XYZ file of C-alpha atoms in Angstrom:
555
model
C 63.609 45.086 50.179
C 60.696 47.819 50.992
C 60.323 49.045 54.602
C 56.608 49.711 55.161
C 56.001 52.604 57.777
C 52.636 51.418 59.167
C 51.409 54.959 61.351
C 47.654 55.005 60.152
C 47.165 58.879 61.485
C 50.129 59.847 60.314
C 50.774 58.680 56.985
C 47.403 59.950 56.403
C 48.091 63.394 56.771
C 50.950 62.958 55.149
C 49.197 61.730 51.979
C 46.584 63.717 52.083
C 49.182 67.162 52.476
C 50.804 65.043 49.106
C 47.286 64.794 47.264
C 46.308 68.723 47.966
C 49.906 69.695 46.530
C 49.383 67.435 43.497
C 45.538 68.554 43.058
C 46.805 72.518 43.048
C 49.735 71.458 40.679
C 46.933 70.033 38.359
C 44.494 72.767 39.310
C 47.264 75.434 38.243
C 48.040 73.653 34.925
C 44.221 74.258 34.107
C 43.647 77.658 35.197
C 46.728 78.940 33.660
C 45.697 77.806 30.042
C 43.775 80.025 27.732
C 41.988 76.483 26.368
C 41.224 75.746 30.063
C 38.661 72.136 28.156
C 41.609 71.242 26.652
C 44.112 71.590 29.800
C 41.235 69.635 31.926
C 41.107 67.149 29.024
C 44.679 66.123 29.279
C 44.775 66.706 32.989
C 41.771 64.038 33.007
C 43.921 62.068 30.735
C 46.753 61.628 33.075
C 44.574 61.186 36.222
C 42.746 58.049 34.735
C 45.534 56.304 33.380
C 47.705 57.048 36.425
C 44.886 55.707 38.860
C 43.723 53.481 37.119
C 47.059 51.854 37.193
C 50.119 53.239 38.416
C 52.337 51.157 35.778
C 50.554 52.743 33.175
C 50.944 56.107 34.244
C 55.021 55.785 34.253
C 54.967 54.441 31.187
C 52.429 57.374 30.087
C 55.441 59.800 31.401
C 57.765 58.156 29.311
C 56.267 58.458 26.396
C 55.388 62.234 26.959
C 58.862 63.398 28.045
C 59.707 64.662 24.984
C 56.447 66.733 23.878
C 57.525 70.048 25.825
C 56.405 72.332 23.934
C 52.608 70.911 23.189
C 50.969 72.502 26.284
C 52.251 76.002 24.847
C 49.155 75.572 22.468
C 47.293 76.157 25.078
C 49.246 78.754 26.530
C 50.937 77.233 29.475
C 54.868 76.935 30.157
C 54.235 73.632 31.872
C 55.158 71.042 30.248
C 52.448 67.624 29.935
C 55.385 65.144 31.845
C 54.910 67.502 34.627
C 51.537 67.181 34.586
C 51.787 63.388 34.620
C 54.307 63.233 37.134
C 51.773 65.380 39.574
C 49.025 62.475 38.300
C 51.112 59.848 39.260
C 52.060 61.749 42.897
C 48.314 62.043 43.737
C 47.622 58.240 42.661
C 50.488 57.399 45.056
C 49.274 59.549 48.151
C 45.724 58.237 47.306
C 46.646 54.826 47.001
C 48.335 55.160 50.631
C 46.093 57.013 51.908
C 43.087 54.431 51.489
C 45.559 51.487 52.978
C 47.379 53.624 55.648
C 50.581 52.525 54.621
C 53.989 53.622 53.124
C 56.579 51.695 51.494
C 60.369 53.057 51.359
C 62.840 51.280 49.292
C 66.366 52.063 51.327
C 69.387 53.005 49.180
C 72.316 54.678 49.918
C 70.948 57.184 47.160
C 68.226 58.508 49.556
C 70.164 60.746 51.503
C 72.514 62.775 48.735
C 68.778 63.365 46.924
C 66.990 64.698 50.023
C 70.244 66.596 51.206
C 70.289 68.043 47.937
C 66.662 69.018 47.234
C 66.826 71.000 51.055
C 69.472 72.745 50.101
C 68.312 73.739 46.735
C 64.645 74.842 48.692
C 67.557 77.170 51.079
C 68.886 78.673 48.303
C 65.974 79.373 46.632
C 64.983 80.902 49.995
C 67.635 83.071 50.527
C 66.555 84.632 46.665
C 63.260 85.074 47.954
C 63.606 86.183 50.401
C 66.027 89.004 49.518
C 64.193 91.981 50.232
C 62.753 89.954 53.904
C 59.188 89.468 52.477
C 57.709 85.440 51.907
C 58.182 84.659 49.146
C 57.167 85.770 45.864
C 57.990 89.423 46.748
C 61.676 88.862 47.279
C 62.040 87.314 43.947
C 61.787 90.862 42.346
C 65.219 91.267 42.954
C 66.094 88.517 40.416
C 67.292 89.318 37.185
C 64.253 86.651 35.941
C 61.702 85.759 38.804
C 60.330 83.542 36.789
C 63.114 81.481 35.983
C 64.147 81.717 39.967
C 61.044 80.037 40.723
C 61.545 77.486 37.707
C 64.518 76.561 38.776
C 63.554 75.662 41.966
C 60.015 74.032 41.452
C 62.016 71.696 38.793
C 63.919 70.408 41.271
C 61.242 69.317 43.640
C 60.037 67.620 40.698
C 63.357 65.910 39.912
C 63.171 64.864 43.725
C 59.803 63.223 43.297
C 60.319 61.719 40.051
C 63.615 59.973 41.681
C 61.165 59.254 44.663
C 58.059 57.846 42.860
C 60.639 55.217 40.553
C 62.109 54.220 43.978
C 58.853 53.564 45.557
C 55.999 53.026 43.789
C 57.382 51.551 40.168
C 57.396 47.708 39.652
C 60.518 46.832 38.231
C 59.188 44.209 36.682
C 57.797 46.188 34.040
C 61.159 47.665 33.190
C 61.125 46.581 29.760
C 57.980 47.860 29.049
C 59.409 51.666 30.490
C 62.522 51.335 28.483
C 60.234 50.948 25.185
C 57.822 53.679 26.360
C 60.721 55.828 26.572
C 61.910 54.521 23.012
C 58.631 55.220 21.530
C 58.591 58.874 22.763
C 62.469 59.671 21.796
C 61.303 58.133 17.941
C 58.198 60.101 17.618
C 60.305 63.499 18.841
C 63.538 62.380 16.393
C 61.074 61.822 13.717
C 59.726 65.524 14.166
C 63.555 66.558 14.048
C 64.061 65.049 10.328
C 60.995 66.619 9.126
C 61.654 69.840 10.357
C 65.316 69.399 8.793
C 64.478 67.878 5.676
C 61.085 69.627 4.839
C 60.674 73.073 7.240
C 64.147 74.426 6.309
C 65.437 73.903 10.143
C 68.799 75.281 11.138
C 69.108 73.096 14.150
C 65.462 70.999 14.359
C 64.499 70.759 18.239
C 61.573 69.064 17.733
C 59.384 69.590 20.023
C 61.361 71.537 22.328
C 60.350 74.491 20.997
C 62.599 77.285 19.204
C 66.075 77.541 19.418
C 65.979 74.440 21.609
C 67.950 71.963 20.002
C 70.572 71.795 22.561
C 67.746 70.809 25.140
C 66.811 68.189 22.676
C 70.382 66.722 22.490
C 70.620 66.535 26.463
C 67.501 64.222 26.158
C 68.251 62.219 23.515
C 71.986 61.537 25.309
C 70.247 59.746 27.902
C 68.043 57.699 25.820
C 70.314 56.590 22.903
C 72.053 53.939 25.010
C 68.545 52.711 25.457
C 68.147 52.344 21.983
C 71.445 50.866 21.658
C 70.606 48.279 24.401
C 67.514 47.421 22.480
C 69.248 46.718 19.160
C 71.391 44.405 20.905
C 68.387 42.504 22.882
C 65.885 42.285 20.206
C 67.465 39.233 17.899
C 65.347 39.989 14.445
C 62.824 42.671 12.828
C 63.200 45.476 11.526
C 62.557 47.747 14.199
C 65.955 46.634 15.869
C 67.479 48.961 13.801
C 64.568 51.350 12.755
C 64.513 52.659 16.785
C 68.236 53.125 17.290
C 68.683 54.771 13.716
C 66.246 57.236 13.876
C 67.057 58.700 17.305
C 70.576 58.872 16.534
C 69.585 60.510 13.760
C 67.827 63.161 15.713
C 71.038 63.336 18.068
C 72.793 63.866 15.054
C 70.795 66.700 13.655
C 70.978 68.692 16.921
C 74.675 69.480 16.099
C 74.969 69.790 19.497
C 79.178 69.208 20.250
C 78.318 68.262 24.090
C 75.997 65.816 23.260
C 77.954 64.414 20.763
C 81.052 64.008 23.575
C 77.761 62.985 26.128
C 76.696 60.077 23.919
C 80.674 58.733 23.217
C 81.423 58.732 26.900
C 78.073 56.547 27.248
C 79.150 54.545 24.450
C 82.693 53.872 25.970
C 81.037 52.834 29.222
C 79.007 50.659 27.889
C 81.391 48.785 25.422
C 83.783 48.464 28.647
C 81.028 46.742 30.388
C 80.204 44.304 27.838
C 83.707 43.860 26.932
C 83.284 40.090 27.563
C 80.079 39.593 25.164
C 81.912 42.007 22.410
C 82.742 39.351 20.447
C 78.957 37.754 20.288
C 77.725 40.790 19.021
C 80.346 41.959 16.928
C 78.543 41.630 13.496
C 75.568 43.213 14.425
C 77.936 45.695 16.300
C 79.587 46.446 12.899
C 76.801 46.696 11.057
C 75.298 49.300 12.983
C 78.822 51.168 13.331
C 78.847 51.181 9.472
C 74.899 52.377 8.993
C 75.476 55.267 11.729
C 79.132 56.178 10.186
C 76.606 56.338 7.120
C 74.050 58.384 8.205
C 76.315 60.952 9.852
C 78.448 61.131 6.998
C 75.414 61.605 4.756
C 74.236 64.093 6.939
C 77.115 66.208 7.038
C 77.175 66.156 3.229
C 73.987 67.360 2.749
C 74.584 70.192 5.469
C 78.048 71.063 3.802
C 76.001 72.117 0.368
C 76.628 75.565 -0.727
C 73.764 76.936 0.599
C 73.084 75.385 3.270
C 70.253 75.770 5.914
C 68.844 79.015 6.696
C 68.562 79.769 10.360
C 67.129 82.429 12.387
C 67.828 84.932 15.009
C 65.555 88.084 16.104
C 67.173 91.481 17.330
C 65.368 94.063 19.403
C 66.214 97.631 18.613
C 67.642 99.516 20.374
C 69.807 96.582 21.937
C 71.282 96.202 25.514
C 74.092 97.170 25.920
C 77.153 94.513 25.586
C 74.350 92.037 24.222
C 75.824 89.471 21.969
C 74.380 86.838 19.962
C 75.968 84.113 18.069
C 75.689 85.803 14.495
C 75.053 89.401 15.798
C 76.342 92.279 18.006
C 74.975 95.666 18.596
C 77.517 98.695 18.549
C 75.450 101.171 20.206
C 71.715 101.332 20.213
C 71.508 101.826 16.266
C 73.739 99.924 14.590
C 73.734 95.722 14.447
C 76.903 93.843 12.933
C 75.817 90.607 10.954
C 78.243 87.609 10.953
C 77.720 85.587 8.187
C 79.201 83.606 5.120
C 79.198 84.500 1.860
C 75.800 84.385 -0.028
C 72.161 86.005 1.040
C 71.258 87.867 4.024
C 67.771 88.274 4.377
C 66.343 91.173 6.920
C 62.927 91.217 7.529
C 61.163 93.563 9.939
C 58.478 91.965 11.880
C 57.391 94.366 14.417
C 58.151 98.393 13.027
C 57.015 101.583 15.044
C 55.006 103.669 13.514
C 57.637 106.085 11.624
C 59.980 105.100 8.801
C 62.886 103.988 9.519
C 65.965 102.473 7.162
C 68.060 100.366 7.229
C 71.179 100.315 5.069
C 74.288 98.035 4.831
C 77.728 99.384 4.642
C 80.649 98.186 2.744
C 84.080 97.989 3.284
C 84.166 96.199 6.666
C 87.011 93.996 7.429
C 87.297 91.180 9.366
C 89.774 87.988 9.429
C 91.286 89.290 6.075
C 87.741 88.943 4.020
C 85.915 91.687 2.919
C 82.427 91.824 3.067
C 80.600 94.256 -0.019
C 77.008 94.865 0.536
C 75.192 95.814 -2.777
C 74.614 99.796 -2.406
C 71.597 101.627 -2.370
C 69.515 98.777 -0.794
C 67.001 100.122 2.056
C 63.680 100.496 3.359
C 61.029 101.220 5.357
C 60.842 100.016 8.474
C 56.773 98.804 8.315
C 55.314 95.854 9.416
C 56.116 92.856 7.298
C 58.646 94.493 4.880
C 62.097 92.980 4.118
C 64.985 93.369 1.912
C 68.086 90.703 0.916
C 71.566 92.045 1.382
C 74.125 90.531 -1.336
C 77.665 89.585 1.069
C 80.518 89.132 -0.775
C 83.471 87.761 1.228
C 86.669 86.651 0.253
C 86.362 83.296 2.026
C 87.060 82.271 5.486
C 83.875 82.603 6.948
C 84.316 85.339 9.133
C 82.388 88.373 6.401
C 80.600 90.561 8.341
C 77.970 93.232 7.627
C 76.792 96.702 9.511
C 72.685 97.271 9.123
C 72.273 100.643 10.324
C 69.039 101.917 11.688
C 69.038 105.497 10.657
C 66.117 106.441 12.342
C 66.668 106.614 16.133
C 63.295 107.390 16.635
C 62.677 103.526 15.772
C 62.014 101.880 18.930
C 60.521 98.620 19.391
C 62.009 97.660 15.706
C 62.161 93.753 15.466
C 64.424 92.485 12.926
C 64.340 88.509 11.650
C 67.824 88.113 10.159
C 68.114 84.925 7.690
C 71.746 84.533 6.899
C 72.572 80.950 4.242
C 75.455 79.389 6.394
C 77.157 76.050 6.366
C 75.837 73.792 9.285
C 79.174 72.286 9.115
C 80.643 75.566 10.062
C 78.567 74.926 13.992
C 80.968 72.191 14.218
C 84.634 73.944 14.108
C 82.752 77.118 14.862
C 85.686 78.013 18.243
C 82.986 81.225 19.614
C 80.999 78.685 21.424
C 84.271 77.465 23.482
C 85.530 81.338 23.890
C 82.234 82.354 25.569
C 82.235 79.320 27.760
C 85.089 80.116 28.861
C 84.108 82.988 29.763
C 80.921 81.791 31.358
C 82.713 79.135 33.394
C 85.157 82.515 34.947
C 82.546 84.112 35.728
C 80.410 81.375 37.402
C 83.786 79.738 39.698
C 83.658 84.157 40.582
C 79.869 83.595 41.261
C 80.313 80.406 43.342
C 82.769 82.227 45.947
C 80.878 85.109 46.557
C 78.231 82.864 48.140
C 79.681 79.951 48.925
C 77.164 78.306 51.329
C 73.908 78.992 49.719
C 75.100 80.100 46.717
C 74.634 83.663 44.520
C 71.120 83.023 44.345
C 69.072 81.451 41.785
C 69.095 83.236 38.167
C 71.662 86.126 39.485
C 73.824 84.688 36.977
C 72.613 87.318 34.339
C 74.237 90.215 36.714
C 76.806 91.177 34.835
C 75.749 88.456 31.904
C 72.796 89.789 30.149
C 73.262 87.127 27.396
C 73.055 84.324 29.576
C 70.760 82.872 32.228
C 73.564 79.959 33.738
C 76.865 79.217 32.732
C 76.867 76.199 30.796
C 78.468 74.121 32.888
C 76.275 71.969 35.218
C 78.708 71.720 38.304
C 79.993 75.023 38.260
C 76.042 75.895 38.307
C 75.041 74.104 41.145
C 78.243 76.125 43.136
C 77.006 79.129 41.700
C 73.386 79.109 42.588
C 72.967 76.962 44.822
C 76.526 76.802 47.090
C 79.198 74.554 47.638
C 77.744 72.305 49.938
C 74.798 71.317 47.768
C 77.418 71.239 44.908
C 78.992 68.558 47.198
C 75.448 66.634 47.652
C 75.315 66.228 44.106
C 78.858 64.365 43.980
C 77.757 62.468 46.651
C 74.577 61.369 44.783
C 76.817 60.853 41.441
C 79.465 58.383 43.658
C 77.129 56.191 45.392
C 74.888 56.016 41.969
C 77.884 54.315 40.030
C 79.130 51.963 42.246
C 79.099 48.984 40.659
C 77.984 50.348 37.723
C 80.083 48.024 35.537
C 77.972 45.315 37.075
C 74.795 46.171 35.621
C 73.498 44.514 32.439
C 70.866 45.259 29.821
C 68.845 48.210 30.400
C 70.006 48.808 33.579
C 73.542 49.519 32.016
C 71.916 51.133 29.264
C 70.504 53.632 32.383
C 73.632 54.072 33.967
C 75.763 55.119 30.723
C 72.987 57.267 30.129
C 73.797 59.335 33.151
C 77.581 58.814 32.860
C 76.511 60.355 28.975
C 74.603 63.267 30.395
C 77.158 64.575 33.063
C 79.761 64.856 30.828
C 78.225 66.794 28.224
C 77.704 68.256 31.295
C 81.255 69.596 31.664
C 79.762 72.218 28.474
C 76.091 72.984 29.489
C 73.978 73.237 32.616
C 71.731 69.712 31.377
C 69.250 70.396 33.759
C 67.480 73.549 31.807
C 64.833 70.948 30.546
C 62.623 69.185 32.497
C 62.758 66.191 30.491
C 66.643 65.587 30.952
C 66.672 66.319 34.681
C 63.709 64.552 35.435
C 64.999 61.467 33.213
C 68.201 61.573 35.087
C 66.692 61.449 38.530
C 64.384 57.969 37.731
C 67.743 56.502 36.004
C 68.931 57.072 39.466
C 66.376 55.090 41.050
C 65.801 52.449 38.539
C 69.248 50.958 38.654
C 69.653 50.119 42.116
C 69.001 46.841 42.835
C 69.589 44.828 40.075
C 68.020 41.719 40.732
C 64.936 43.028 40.474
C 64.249 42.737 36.392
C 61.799 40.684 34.702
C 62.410 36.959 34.661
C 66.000 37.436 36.201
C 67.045 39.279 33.411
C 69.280 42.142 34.090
């Protein structure tokens, strides 16, 4: 049932203070672009279809949740589902305006998500306003203003996307978003086989950009049950299993551990649910069990070759101090230990100073009880676009390491590209990712206390973490940034969102064990880094209340 608020005056300025936030979102998302036709092209894009009509325009957002990185062509951070979402705000506040009317759908959702976004905006504040200037000015005292004002514009956004599927969406096109959605998550897992199979990808992201494939996995987490629920639903062609194959394939290829644990948990929800109707699906159940026990055990064969993948990290020279990486760590400003397996190294230089500078592995280091022999005499000169292979021979184990030493300290500004061969399959038993974690999670309950009401302030986490911009843990974020009590809004939201979850059928339950999915791979990464996930997770939140309210009856 939808309230109307009928206050002519009022909800006029209201909309209209809605449409001139929208119109400078859109404004800034043009001005900001080198390709400023192109930005107003797709800008133009989003405005007809949204106005035009509003079912459209969600649908439009589904579809282009994925594609973060696209607008980066045109040299803009923001990503095109924000600019949709700010399409589909203005259409609503237009829409309004001209009648003089607003509808509110109650739920006792409402609350936790407005208590939540105001104390986010205080928190934010109080970084802000650290030095006692408005606003910008105080964020200088960040360790990454940018990502301080990220942080806290996403969240508004997440706020209005949870506000515009409550509102303003039709839920009896529900259907038609759930395949939107599927369409986008296929077209982005797609990407991620070709950029494994073809592009020599360590971990493909898609379009997430580089060294994104964790951001990728948090997405797909929340749509795979929706492909899951359509395989069921859909009785015959071949798409039934095309769609749900070929985004758990890109889950698959993300090798992301928490969004492997994310998508079980969703899995186990949803089987509970439908415990009663097991047994009418249970061949088609079976037979997708056996195709996806297939494709990941292919997959892991093909990563377990000898060779394996080459990936790719970058050093800066000199290095912070105490700066690790996964497969390197500087000891002192001149000298960078490589972790890697047996086989190639490859060190190029992509960015040199202008004086020669070498770069020389030594022998004899030993780590774990394998010894790592670097082929003597190999160096050179530290020019742009000049590299050189180092030969590592271990004596198993992977745990061979290798010293580069930059000899000339006069070398500043030297960029290396390190290509080491390793075993994918080694990412999965790999125990630094838990250590570090573990770490990060100490750290960020320390964080947490120190501000307990509003919080440490937003991106302080890299005081006294220079690696690391949160601390992989979503919860333990919030407390950290943000402060207890809003850490306690969120719980709020998460309670009153699944009762009666067990209740819901088709998509709807396909929604809800996507969020169940997403907060417990959760537990091992803050999820809300990309827009797409957090955004996605707010409109699950609004599409399942209300059951009842699905095309044809069907829930």
């Amino acid at each position: 049932m939808m309230h109307k608020i009928k206050n002519n005056l009022g909800v006029k300025v209201l909309m209209a203070a809605v449409s001139l936030v929208s119109l400078a979102s859109l404004a800034a998302f043009t001005l900001l672009s080198n390709v400023k036709a192109a930005a107003a092209a797709l800008v133009l894009v989003a405005l007809a279809v949204a106005y035009a009509n509003i079912t459209y325009g969600f649908m439009l957002l589904a579809f282009t949740l994925p594609f973060a990185s696209l607008p980066q062509l045109l040299g803009n951070n923001i990503a095109y589902s924000e600019v949709v979402l700010s399409s589909l705000m203005l259409a609503y506040a237009l829409r309004n305006f001209r009648r003089g009317e607003a509808t509110v759908r109650p739920s006792p959702r409402n609350l936790p998500v407005l208590l939540f976004l105001l104390l986010t905006l205080a928190a934010a504040g109080k970084t802000f306003m650290s030095v006692g200037l408005p606003p910008y000015a105080g964020a200088v005292n960040s360790s990454s203003p940018y990502f301080t004002y990220r942080t806290a514009h996403m969240t508004v956004e997440f706020a209005v996307a949870y506000f515009l599927f409550a509102n303003a969406f039709d839920r009896r096109h529900l259907k038609s978003f759930a395949h939107a959605l599927l369409a986008g998550a296929v077209a982005a897992s797609s990407y991620s086989v070709y950029q494994f199979l073809f592009m020599g990808a360590y971990r493909p992201s898609s379009l997430y950009g580089p060294e994104s494939a964790n951001m990728m996995a948090m997405y797909l987490v929340l749509v795979a049950p929706v492909a899951v629920t359509y395989h069921i639903t859909e009785k015959k062609g071949l798409l039934r299993w095309v769609l749900p194959l070929t985004v758990g394939a890109g889950l698959i290829l993300t090798f992301s551990r928490g969004g492997y644990i994310g998508f079980a948990a969703s899995a186990v929800l949803m089987a509970y649910a439908e415990r009663s109707k097991l047994k009418e699906h249970k061949r088609a159940l079976a037979a997708a069990a056996a195709v996806l026990l297939a494709l990941a055990a292919g997959t892991l064969a093909l990563v377990s070759l000898e060779y394996g993948r080459a990936y790719r990290e970058s050093a800066l020279c000199p290095g912070p101090d105490s700066w690790e990486r996964h497969v390197f760590t500087w000891e002192g400003p001149h000298a960078l230990v490589i972790w890697a397996e047996d086989g190639p190294l490859h060190v190029s230089v992509l960015r040199g100073s202008n004086k020669q500078a070498t770069v020389t592995g030594q022998s004899g280091v030993r780590t774990c009880g394998a010894d790592c022999v670097v082929d003597a005499g190999e160096r050179f000169d530290a020019w742009f676009n000049t590299s050189i292979t180092l030969s590592l021979k271990g004596g198993g184990g992977g745990c061979t390491r290798a010293k580069i030493l930059l000899e000339d300290k006069n070398a500043e500004g030297l960029v290396l590209d390190l290509y080491a061969a390793r075993r994918l399959m080694s990412r999965l038993r790999d125990p630094y990712a838990v250590r570090y974690r573990a770490g990060l999670w100490k750290t960020g309950v320390a964080r947490a206390f120190e501000g307990p009401f509003l919080g440490f302030g937003f991106a302080q986490f890299r005081i006294g973490e220079k690696s690391f911009e949160h601390s992989h843990n979503l919860f333990i974020q919030l407390a950290a940034e943000r402060g207890i009590p809003c850490l306690i809004s969120f719980l709020w939201l998460v309670s009153a969102f699944m009762r009666g979850v067990l209740g819901r059928r088709g998509y709807l339950l396909a929604f809800s064990a996507g969020v169940a999915g997403l907060l417990v791979h959760g537990l091992a990464d803050y999820v809300f880094y990309p827009v797409s996930a957090g955004m996605l997770f707010f409109a699950y939140m609004a599409l399942s209340e209300d059951e009842r309210r699905v095309s044809g009856g069907r829930r």
